[in-house]
Structures are given as structure tokens and as C-alpha cells.
mmCIF file of C-alpha atoms and ligand atoms in Angstrom:
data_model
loop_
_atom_site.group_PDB
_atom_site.id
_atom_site.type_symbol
_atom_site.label_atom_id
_atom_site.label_comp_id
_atom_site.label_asym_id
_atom_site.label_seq_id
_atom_site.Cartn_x
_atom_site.Cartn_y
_atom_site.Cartn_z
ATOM 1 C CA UNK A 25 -122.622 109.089 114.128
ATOM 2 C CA UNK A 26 -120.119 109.384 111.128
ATOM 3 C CA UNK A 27 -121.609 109.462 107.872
ATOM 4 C CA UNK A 28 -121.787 106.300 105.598
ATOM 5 C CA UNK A 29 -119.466 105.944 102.738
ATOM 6 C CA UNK A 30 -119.436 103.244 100.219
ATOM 7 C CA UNK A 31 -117.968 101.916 97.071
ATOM 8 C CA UNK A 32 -116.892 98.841 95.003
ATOM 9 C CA UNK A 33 -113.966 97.636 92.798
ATOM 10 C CA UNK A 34 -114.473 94.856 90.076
ATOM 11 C CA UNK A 35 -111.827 91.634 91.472
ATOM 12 C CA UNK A 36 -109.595 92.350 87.538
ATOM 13 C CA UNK A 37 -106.163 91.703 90.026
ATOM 14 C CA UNK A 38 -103.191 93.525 90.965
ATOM 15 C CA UNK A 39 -103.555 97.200 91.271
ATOM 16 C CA UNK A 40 -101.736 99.736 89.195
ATOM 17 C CA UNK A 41 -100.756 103.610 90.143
ATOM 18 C CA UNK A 42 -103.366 104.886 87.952
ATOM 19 C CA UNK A 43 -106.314 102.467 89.893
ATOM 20 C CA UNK A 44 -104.227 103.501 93.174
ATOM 21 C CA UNK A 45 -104.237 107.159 92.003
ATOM 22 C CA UNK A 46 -107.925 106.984 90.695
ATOM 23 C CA UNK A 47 -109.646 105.778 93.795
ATOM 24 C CA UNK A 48 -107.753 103.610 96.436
ATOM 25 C CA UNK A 49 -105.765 105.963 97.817
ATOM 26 C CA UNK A 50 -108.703 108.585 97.994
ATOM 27 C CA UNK A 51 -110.808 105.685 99.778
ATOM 28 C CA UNK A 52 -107.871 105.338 102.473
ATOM 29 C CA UNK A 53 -108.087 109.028 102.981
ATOM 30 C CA UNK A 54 -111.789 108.687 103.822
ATOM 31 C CA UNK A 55 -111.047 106.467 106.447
ATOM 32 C CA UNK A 56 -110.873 109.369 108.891
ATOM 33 C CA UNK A 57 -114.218 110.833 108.722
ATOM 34 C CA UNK A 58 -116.549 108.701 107.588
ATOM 35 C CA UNK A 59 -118.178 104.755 108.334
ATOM 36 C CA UNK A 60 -116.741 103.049 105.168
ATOM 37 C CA UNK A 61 -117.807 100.312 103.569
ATOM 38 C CA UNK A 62 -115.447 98.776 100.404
ATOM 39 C CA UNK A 63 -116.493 95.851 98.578
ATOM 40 C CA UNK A 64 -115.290 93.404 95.840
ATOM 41 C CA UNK A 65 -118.241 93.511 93.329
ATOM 42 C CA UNK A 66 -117.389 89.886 92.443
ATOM 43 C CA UNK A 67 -120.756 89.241 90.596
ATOM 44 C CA UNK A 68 -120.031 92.230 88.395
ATOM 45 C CA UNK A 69 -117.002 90.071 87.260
ATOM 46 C CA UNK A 70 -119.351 87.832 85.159
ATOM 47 C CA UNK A 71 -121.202 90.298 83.328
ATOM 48 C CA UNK A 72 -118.663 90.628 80.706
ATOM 49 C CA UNK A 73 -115.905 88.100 80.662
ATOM 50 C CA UNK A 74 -116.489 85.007 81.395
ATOM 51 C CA UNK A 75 -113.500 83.343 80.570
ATOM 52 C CA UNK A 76 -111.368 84.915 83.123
ATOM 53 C CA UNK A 77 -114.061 83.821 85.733
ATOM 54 C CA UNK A 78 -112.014 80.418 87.509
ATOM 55 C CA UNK A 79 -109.413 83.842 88.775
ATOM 56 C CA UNK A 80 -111.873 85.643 90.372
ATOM 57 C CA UNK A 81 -111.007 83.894 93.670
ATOM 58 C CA UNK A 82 -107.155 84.676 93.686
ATOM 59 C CA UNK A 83 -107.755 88.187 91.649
ATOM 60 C CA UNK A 84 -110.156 88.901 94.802
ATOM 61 C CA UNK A 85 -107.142 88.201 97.209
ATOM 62 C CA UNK A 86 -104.554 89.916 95.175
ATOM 63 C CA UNK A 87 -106.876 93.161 95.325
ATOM 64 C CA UNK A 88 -107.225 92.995 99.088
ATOM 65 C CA UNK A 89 -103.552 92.882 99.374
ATOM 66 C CA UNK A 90 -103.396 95.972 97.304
ATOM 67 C CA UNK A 91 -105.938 97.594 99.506
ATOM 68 C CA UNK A 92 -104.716 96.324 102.780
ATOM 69 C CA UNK A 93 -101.065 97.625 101.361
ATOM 70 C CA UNK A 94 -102.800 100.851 100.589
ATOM 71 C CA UNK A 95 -103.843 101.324 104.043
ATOM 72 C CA UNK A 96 -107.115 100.174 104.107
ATOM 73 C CA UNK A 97 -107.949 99.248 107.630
ATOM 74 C CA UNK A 98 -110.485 96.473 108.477
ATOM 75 C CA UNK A 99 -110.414 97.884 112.190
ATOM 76 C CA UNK A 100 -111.648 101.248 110.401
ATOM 77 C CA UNK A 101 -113.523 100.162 107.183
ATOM 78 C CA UNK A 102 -115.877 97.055 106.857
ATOM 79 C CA UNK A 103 -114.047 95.312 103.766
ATOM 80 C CA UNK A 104 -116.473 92.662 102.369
ATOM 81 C CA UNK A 105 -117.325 90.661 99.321
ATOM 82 C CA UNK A 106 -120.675 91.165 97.407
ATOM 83 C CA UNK A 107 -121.755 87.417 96.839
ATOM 84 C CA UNK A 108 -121.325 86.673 100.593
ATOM 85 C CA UNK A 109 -123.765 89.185 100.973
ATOM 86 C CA UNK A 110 -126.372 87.295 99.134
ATOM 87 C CA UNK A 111 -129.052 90.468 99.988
ATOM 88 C CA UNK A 112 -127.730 92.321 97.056
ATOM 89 C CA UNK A 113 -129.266 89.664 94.483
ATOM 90 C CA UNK A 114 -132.400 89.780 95.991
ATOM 91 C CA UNK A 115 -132.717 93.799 96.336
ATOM 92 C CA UNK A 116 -131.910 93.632 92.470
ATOM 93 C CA UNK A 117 -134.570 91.431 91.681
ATOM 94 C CA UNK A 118 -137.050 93.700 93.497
ATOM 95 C CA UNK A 119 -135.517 96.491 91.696
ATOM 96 C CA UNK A 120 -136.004 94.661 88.426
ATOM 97 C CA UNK A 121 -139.913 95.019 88.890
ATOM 98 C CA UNK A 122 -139.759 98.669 88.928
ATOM 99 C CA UNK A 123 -137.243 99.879 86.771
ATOM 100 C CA UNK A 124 -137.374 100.097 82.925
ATOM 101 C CA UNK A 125 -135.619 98.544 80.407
ATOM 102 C CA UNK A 126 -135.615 101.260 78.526
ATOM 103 C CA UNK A 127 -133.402 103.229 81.340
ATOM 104 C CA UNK A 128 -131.116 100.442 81.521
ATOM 105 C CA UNK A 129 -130.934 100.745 77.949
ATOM 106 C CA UNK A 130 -129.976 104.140 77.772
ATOM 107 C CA UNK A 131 -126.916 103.947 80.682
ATOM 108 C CA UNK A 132 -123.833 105.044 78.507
ATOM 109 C CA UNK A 133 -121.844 102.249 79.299
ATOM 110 C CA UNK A 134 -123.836 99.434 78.474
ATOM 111 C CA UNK A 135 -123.771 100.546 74.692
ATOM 112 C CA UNK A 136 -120.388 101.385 75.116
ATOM 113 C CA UNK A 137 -119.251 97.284 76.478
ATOM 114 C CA UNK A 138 -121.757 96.136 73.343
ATOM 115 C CA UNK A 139 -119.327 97.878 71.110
ATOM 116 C CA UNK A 140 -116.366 97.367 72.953
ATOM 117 C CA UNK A 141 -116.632 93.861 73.017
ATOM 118 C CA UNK A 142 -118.700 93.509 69.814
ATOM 119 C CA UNK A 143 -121.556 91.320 71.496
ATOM 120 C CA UNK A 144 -124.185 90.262 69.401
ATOM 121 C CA UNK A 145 -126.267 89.179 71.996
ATOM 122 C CA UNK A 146 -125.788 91.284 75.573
ATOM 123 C CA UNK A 147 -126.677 89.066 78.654
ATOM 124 C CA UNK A 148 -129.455 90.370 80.606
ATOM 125 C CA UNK A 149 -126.669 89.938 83.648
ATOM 126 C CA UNK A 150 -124.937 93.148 81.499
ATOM 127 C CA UNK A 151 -128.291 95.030 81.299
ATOM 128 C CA UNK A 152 -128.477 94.713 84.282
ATOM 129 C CA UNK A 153 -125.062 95.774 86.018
ATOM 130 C CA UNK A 154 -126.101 99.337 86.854
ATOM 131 C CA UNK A 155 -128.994 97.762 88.940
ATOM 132 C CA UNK A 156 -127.058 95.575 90.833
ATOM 133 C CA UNK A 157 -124.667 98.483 91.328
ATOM 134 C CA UNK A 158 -127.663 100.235 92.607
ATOM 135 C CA UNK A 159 -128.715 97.526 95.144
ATOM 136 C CA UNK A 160 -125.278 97.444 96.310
ATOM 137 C CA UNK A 161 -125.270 100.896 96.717
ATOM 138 C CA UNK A 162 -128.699 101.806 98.529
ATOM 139 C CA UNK A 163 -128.734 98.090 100.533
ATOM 140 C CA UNK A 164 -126.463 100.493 102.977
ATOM 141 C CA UNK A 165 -128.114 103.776 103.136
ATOM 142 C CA UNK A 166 -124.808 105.517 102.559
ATOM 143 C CA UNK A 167 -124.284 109.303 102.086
ATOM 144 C CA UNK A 168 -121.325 109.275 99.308
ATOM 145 C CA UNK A 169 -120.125 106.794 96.893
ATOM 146 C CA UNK A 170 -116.627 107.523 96.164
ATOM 147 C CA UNK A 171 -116.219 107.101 92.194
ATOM 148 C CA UNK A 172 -114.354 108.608 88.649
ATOM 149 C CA UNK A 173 -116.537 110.584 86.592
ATOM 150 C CA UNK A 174 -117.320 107.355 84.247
ATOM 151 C CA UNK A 175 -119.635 106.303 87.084
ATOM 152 C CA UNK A 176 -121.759 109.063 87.876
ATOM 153 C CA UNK A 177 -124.514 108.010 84.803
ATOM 154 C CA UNK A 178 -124.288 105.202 87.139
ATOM 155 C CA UNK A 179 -125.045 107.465 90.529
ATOM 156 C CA UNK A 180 -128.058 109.273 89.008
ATOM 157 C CA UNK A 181 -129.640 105.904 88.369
ATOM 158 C CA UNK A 182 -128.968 104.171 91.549
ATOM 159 C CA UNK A 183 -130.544 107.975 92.653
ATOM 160 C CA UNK A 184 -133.696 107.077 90.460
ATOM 161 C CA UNK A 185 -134.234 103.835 91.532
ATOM 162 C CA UNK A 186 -134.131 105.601 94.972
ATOM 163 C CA UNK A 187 -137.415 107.890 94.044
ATOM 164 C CA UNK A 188 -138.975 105.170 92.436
ATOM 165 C CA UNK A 189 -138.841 102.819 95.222
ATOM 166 C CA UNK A 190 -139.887 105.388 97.766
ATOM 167 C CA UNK A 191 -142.856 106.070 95.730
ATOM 168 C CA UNK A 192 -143.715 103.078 95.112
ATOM 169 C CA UNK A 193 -143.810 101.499 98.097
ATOM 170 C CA UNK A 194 -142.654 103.528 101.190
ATOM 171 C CA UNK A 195 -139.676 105.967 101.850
ATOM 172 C CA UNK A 196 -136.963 103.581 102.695
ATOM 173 C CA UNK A 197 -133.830 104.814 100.504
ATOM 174 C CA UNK A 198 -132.036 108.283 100.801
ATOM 175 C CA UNK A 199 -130.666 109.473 97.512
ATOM 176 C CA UNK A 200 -126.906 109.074 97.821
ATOM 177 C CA UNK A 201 -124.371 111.877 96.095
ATOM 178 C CA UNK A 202 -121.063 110.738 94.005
ATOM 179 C CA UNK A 203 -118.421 111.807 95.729
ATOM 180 C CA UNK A 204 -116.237 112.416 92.642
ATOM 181 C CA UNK A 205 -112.521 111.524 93.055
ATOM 182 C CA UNK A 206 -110.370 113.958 91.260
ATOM 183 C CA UNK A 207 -108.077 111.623 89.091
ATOM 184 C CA UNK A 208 -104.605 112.768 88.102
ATOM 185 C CA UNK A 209 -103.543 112.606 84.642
ATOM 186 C CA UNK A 210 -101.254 109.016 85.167
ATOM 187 C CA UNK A 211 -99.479 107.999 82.279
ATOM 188 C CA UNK A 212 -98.374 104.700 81.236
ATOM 189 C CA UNK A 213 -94.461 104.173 80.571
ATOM 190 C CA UNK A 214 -95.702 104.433 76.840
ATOM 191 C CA UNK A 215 -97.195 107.636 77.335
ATOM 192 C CA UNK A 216 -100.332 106.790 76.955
ATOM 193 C CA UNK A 217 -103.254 106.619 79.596
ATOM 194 C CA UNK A 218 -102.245 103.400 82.231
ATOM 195 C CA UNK A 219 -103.878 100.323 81.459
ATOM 196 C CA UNK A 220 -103.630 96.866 82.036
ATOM 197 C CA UNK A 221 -104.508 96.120 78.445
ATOM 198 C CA UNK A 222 -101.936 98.523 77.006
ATOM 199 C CA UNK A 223 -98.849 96.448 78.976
ATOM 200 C CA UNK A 224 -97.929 99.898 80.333
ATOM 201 C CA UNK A 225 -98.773 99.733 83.853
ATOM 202 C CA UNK A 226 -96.709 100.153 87.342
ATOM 203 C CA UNK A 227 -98.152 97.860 89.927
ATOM 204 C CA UNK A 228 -98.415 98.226 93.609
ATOM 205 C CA UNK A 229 -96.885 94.832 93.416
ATOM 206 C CA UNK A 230 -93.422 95.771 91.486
ATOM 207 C CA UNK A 231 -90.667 95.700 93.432
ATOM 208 C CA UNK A 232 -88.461 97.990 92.821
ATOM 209 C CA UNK A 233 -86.100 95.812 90.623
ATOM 210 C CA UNK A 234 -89.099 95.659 88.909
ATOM 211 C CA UNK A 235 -90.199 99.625 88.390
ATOM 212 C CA UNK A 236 -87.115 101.000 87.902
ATOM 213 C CA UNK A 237 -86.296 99.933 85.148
ATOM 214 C CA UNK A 238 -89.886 100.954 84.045
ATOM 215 C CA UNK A 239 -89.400 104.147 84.969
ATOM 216 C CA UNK A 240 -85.758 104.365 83.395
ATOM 217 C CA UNK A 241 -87.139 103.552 80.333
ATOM 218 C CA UNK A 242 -90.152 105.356 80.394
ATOM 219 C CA UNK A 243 -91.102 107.751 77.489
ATOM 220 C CA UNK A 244 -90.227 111.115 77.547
ATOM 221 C CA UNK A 245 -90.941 114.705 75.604
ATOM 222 C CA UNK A 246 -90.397 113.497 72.353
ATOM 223 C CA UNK A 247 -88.527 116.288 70.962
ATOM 224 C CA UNK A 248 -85.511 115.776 73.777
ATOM 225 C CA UNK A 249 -83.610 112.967 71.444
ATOM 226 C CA UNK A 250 -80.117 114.087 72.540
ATOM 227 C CA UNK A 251 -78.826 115.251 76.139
ATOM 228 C CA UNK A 252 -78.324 118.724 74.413
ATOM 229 C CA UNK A 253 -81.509 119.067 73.218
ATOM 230 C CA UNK A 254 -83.729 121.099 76.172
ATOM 231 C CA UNK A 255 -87.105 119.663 76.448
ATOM 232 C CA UNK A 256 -90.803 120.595 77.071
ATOM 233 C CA UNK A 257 -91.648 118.673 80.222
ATOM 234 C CA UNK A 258 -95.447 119.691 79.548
ATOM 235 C CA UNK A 259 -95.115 117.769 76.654
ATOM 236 C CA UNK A 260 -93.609 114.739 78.822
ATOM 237 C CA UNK A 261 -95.154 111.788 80.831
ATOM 238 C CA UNK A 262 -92.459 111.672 83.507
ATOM 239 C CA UNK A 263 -93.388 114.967 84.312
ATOM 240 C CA UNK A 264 -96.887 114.094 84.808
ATOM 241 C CA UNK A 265 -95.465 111.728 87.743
ATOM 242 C CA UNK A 266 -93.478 113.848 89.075
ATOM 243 C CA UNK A 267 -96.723 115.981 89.433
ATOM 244 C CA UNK A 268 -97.687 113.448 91.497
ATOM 245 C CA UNK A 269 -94.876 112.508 93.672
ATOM 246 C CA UNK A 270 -92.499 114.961 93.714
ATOM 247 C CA UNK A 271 -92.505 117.696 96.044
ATOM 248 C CA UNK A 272 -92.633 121.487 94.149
ATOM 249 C CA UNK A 273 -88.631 122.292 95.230
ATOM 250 C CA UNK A 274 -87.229 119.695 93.100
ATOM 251 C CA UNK A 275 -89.677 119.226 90.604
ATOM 252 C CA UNK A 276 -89.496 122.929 89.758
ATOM 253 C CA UNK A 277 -85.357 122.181 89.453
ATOM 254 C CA UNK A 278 -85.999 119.506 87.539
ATOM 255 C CA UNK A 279 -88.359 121.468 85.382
ATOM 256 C CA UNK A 280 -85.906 124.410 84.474
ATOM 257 C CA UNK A 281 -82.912 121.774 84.003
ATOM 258 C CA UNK A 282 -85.374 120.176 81.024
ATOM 259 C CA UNK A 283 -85.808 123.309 79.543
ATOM 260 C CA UNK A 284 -82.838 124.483 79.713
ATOM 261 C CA UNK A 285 -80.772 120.880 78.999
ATOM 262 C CA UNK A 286 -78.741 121.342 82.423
ATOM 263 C CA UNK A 287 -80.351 118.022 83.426
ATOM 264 C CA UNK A 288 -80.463 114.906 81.346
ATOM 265 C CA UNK A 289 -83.916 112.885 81.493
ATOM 266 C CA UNK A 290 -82.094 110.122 83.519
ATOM 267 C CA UNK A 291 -81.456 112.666 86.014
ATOM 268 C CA UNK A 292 -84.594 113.853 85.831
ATOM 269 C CA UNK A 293 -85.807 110.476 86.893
ATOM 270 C CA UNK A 294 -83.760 109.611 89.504
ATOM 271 C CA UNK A 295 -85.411 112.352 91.550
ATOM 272 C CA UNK A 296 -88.956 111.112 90.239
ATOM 273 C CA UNK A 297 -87.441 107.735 91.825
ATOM 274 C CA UNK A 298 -85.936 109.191 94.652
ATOM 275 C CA UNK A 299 -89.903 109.991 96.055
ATOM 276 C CA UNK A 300 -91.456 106.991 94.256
ATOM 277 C CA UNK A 301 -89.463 104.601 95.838
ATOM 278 C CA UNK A 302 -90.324 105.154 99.235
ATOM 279 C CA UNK A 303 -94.214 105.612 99.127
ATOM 280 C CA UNK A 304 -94.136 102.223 96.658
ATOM 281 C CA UNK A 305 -91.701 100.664 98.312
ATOM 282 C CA UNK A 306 -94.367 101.409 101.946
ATOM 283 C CA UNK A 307 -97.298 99.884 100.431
ATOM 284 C CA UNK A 308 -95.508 97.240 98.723
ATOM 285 C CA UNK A 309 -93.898 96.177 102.001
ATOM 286 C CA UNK A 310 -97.541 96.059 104.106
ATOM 287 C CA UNK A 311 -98.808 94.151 101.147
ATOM 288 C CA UNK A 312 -96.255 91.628 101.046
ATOM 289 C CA UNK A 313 -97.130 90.843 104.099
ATOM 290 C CA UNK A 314 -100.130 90.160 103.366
ATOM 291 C CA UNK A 315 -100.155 88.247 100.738
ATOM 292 C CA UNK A 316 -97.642 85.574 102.447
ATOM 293 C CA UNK A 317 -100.968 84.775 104.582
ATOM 294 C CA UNK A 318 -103.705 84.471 102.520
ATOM 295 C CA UNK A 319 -105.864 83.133 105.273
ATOM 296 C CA UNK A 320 -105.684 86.237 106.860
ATOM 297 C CA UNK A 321 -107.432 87.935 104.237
ATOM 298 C CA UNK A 322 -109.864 85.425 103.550
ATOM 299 C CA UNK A 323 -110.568 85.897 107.341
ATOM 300 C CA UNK A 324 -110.838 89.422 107.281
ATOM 301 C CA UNK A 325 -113.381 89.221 103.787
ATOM 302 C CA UNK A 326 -115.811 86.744 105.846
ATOM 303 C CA UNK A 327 -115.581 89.155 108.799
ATOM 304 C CA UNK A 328 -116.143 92.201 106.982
ATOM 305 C CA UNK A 329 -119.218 90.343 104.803
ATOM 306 C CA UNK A 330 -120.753 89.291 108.001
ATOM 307 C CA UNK A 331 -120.731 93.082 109.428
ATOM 308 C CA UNK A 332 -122.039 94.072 106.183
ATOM 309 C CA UNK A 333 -124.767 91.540 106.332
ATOM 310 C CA UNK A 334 -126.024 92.600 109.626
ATOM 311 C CA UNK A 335 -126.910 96.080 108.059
ATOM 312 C CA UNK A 336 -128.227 94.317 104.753
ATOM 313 C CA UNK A 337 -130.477 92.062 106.693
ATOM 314 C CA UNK A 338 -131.724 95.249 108.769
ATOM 315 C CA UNK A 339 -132.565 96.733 105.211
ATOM 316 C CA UNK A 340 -134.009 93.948 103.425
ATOM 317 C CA UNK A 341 -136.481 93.573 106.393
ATOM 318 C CA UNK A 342 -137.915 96.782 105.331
ATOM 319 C CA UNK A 343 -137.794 96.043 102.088
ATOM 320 C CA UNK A 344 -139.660 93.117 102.469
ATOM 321 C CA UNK A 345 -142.322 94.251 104.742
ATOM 322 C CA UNK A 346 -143.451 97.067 102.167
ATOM 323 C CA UNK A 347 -143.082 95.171 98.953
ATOM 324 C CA UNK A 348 -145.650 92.556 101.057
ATOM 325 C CA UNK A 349 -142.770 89.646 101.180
ATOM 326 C CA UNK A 350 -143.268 89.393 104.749
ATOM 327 C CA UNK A 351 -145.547 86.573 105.392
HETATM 328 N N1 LIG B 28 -119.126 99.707 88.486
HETATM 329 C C1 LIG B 28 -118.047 99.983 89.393
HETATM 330 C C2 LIG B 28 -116.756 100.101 88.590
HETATM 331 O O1 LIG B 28 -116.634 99.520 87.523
HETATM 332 C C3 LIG B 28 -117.898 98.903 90.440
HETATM 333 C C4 LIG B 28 -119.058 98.877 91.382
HETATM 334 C C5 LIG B 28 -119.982 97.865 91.499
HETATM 335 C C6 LIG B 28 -119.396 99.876 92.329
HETATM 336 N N2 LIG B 28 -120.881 98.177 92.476
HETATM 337 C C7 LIG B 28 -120.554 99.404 92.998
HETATM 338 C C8 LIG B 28 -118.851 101.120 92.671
HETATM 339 C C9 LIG B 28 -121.184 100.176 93.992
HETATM 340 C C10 LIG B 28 -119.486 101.874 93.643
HETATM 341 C C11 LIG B 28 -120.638 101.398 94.315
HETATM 342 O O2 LIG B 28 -115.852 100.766 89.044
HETATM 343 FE FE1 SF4 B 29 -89.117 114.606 80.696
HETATM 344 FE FE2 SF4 B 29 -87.476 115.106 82.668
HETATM 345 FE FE3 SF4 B 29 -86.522 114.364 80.254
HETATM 346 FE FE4 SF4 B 29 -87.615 116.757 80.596
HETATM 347 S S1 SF4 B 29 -85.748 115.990 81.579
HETATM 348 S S2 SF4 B 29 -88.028 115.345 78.907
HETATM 349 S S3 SF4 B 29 -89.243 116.348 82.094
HETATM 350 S S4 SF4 B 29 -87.762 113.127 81.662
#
């Protein structure tokens, strides 16, 4: 028996390199050793914006696009959608008897969404998003979640609730471990960190008359103004993707023609492009198919969720029979 993995993504739409860098392509990778199960935490969607709430539906099949593009396999991986597992809610409201407010309070990024979004008044739904991350965690038993560092405060909880469950009422839930995913530094084509919100970001959905330009345009080391001027590429963003995607060889050339101005920082970026292109241009392709039959990923959603909810059921009849909800 292969050991359990699972994890969840928030349905906020296309997919950028950093998100693809950060996790998806690290989830694909798992596909080889381990039982995966990927979900689209689509109730999580609500607990801080609900204006954007009527897109959930088409941001959920843009994302599985991206993930089927990625190389996500549903022949491999059970791909499903939280609220068609309706289990979760109710493993959350049994976890809502046991846990404190008090360590809800204290989760890191709860105080940090108050201040981010300046609420006056946080919804109890907010409180209580590291719960239902929890439930969706433990509901299947896995070994390893697969997250970025800003989840583990996240991990130890859904660990606590574990202990306190088992305690309370009989030994039912193993203690997952994060397994952290070691993210690259990914740059925007501002410089600054990728993000949706900055309007910096390279999609898994640009086609290349799309990126290119990105890229040619793309910040560089600040100090190389003129073609004669050599340049610092640890000081530069490119650089940072060419980290990523370019092989040592030419990376090193391109490297010693910055610093030494042989190479002008279009140059340098037509080789960045040059092994971009083709590992975009792969995913983009599988995606685009895709997303020309959206049926097809409904289909494979309500597949995957009804897999899922064969091992939730399994669980929550546990659950229920030693919190005495088994009449
Ligand atoms: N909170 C996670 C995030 O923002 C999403 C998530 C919800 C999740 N439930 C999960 C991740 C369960 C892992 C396991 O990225
Ligand atoms: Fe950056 Fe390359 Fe230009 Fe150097 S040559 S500043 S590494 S883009």
C-alpha cells in the first residue's frame, strides 16, 4: 500500500509560475510514490471574499485545467471538490466541540487576514478556516500534506486536533507531517515577489505571444542601464528564472556575459526563453485541451469527489460511532 498524500488549493483562477513553482508541480512529482488526493477547497473561498463568490464555479474549472496541464493525472490522483464531499462540514462541526477558540485565535494567519483586509467584524466561517482545513485534512488519514511554509501553523493544529480527538473519544486520527515544498525565489516581471494582485504574474495560460513580451520586458539588475554597462545578475530577476529553467551550461554563459557586458540582457533572455518556451508551451498545450471541454472536467471533479467520498464515509462512520451519533 502506497502512502496517503493530500492537499488543497483555494479555486482564486488561473495559475501563475510562482503557484506552479510553489506547489503544483511538486504535487505532480508525488504522483509516483504516493496515493494522492488534491482538492479544490471551494468553501474556503467564502471565508474572506465574498464578492468574488458567483466565479468560484468557472475559477474551479480554470484551476483544474492548470492542474490537468500540469500533469496531474485523475488515473493516478483522486482530484475532487470539497463541498461535494459534504463529510468535511460535518467533521468540522464535531471538531468545533473540542477545540478552543482561543487556539483558533492565536493561528497567525487569522490576525494577519483581520489586518489585511481591515475587518471589523471576522466571520466565525474565518475563525474557523484552519478547522475546516483540519477536517479536510484528517477525514483521509493521510501521511503528508504537501504545503509552503505559511501553512505549517496550520499543520501543527490540524496535528492537535488529532490528539485531542483521540483522547477524547477513541484513537481514530494519525498525526499527519507537512511535507514542506521548497519554493524557489520567483519573481514577478516587476521584480517583485509574483502575485496576482501586483499585475506581475506569468500564467500557465499565456501563450507565448502573450509571455514573451513579458519576459522581454521584464526588469533587470538595475545598475545595467546601457548595453556597455556589465551587470550583477544576483542583483537581477531574470536571473532568478533562469535559476529555474535554464540548464547550468548556458546559464553560467549567460552569467559571465552579464558581468562582463559580452551579452546584452535581450540576449540574455532569449536563452531564458529558449527553455521557457517549451516546458510552458507543454503544459499550456495539455491544458488547452482541456479547457475546450469543460464537461470533461466537470466529469472528472464528480468522479474524483465520489472516490473521495467513499473513504470520507468510511471515516465519518467511526467518527460517529465514538462521538455516540450512531443511533
Ligand atoms: N489553506 C490552504 C491554502 O491557502 C488551502 C487548503 C484548504 C488546504 N484545506 C487544505 C491545504 C487541506 C492542504 C490541506 O493554501
Ligand atoms: Fe539580468 Fe541577464 Fe541583463 Fe544580466 S544580462 S542584467 S542577468 S537580464
Amino acid at each position: 500500500m502506497r502512502e496517503r498524500v493530500l492537499s488543497g488549493m483555494r479555486p482564486t483562477g488561473k495559475l501563475h509560475l510562482g503557484n506552479y513553482l510553489g506547489a503544483l508541480d511538486n504535487w505532480v512529482g508525488l504522483q509516483a510514490d504516493y496515493d494522492c488526493f488534491y482538492f479544490i477547497a471551494n468553501w474556503h473561498a467564502l471565508t474572506s471574499d465574498l464578492s468574488h463568490a458567483a466565479e468560484i464555479p468557472d475559477n474551479t474549472v480554470e484551476m483544474l485545467a492548470d492542474w490537468l496541464g500540469a500533469g496531474l493525472n485523475p488515473e493516478r490522483s483522486t482530484l475532487f471538490v470539497q463541498s461535494l464531499v459534504p463529510e468535511h462540514a460535518e467533521l468540522h462541526l464535531l471538531f468545533s466541540m473540542i477545540v478552543p477558540v482561543s487556539w483558533l485565535e492565536r493561528v497567525p494567519t487569522y490576525k494577519e487576514m483581520i489586518e489585511q483586509l481591515g475587518l471589523e467584524s471576522p466571520s466565525y466561517g474565518l475563525l474557523g478556516y484552519p478547522l475546516l482545513q483540519a477536517a479536510d485534512i484528517l477525514m483521509y488519514k493521510p501521511r503528508y500534506v504537501p504545503v509552503g511554509v505559511d501553512q505549517l501553523p496550520h499543520i501543527e493544529l490540524t496535528r492537535e486536533v488529532a490528539r485531542r480527538f483521540n483522547h477524547a473519544f477513541a484513537p481514530i486520527f494519525p498525526e499527519p507531517d507537512a511535507k514542506l515544498t521548497l519554493i524557489p525565489k520567483v519573481p514577478g516581471t516587476d521584480g517583485r515577489k509574483m502575485s496576482k494582485s501586483y499585475g506581475n504574474a506569468i500564467y500557465l495560460s499565456d501563450p507565448p505571444e502573450v509571455f514573451t513580451p513579458k519576459i522581454k520586458t521584464m526588469m533587470t539588475d538595475p545598475a545595467r542601464k546601457r548595453r556597455s554597462d556589465p551587470g550583477n545578475p544576483a542583483l537581477c530577476p531574470v536571473f532568478d528564472l533562469h535559476k529555474i529553467f535554464t540548464p547550468e551550461g548556458p546559464r553560467e554563459a549567460c552569467a559571465a556575459g552579464c558581468r562582463s557586458a559580452g551579452i546584452g540582457c535581450l540576449d540574455c533572455k532569449g536563452v531564458l526563453l529558449d527553455h521557457l518556451l517549451p516546458r510552458l508551451g507543454a503544459i499550456r498545450e495539455r491544458r488547452q485541451k482541456f479547457i475546450e471541454k469543460p464537461k470533461e472536467i466537470i466529469e472528472i471533479l464528480t468522479e474524483g469527489s465520489k472516490k473521495a467520498r467513499s473513504v470520507a464515509r468510511a471515516t465519518m462512520e467511526e467518527v460517529r460511532r465514538a462521538v455516540g451519533m450512531d443511533l
